[in-house]
PDB file of C-alpha atoms in Angstrom:
ATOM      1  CA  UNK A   1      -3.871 -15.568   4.641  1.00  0.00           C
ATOM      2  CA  UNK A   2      -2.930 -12.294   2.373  1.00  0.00           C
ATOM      3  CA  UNK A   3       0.252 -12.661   0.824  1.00  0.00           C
ATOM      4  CA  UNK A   4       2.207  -9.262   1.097  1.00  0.00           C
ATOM      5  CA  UNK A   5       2.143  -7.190  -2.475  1.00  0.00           C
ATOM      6  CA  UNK A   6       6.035  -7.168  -2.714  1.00  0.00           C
ATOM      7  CA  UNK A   7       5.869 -10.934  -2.640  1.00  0.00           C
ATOM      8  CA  UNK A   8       2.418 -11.376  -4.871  1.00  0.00           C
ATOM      9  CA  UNK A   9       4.838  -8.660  -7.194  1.00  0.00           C
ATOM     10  CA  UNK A  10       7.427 -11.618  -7.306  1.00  0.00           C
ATOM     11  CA  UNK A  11       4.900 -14.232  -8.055  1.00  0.00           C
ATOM     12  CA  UNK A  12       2.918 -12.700 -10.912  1.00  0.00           C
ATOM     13  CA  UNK A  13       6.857 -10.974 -12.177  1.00  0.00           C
ATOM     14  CA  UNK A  14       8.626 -14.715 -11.709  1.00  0.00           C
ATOM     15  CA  UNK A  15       5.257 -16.131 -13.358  1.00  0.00           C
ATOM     16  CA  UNK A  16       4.939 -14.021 -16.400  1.00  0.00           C
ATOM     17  CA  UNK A  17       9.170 -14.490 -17.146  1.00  0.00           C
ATOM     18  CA  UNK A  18       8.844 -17.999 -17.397  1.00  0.00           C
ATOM     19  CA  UNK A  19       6.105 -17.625 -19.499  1.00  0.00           C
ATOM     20  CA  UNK A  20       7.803 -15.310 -21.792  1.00  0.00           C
ATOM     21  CA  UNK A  21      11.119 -17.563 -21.829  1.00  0.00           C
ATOM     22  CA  UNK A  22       8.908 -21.029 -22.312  1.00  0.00           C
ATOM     23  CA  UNK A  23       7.481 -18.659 -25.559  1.00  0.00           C
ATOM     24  CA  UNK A  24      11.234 -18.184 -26.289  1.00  0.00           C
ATOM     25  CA  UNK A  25      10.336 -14.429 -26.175  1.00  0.00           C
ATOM     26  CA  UNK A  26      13.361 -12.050 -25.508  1.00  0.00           C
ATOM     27  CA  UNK A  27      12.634  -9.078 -23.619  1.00  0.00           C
ATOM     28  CA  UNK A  28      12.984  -6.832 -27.296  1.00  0.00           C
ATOM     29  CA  UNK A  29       9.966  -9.367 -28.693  1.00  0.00           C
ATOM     30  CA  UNK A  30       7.792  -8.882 -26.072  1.00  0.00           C
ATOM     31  CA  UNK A  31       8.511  -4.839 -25.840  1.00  0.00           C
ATOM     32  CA  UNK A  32       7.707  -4.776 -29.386  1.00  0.00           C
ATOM     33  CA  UNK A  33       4.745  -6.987 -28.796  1.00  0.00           C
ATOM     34  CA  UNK A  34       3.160  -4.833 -26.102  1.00  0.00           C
ATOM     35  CA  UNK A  35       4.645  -1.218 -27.021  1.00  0.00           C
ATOM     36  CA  UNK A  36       6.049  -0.835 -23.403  1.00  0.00           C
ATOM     37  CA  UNK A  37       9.833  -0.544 -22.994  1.00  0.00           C
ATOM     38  CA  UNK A  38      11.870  -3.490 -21.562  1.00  0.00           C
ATOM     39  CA  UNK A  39      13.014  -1.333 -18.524  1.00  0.00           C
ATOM     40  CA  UNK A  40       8.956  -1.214 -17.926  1.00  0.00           C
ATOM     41  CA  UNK A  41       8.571  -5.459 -18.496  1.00  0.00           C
ATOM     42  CA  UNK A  42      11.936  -5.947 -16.215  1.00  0.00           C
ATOM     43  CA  UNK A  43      10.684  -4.059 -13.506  1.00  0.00           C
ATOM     44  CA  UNK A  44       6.920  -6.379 -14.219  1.00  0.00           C
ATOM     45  CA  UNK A  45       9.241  -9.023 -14.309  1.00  0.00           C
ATOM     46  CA  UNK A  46      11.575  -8.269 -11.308  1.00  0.00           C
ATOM     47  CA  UNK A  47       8.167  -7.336  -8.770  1.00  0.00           C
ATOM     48  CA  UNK A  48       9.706  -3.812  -8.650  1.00  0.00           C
ATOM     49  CA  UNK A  49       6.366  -2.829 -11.027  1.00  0.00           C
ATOM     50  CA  UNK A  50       2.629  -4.389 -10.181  1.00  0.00           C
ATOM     51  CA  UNK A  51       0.917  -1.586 -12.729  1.00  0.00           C
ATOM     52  CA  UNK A  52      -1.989  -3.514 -13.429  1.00  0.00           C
ATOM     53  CA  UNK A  53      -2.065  -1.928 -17.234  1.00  0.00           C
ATOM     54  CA  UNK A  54       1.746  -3.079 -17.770  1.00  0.00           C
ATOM     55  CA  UNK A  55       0.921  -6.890 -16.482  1.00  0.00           C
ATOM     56  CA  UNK A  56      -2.475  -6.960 -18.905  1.00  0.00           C
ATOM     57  CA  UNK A  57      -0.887  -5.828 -22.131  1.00  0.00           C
ATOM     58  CA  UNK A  58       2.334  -8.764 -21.031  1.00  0.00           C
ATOM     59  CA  UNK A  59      -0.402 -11.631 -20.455  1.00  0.00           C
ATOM     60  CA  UNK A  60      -2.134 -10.578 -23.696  1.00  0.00           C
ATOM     61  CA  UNK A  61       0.853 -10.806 -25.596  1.00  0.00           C
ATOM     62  CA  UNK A  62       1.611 -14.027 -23.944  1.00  0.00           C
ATOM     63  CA  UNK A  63      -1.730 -15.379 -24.572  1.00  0.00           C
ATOM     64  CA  UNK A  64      -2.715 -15.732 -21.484  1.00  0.00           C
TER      65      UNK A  64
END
């Protein structure tokens, strides 16, 4: 079964917070980290934003 996007959004966004808050990353570190702005990771993070080149440059900076 496909999962909807808005929910796969929430997934990979809920995913990728905990990841940044079990790196104890604020939101400023990882903007810094990746050059986007932390509006651009919130919206990642919230499922509001699925841009594909937003989520790569936040799982490189998380190491994943």
């Amino acid at each position: 079964m496909d999962v909807p996007s808005d929910r796969a959004g929430d997934q990979i966004g809920l995913r990728l917070r905990d990841a940044r808050a079990s790196k104890g990353y604020s939101l400023e570190d990882l903007a810094i980290a990746t050059g986007l702005t932390e509006a651009e990771i919130t919206a990642v993070e919230n499922g509001t934003s699925t841009d594909v080149h937003h989520v790569e440059r936040i799982e490189h900076a998380l190491g994943w």
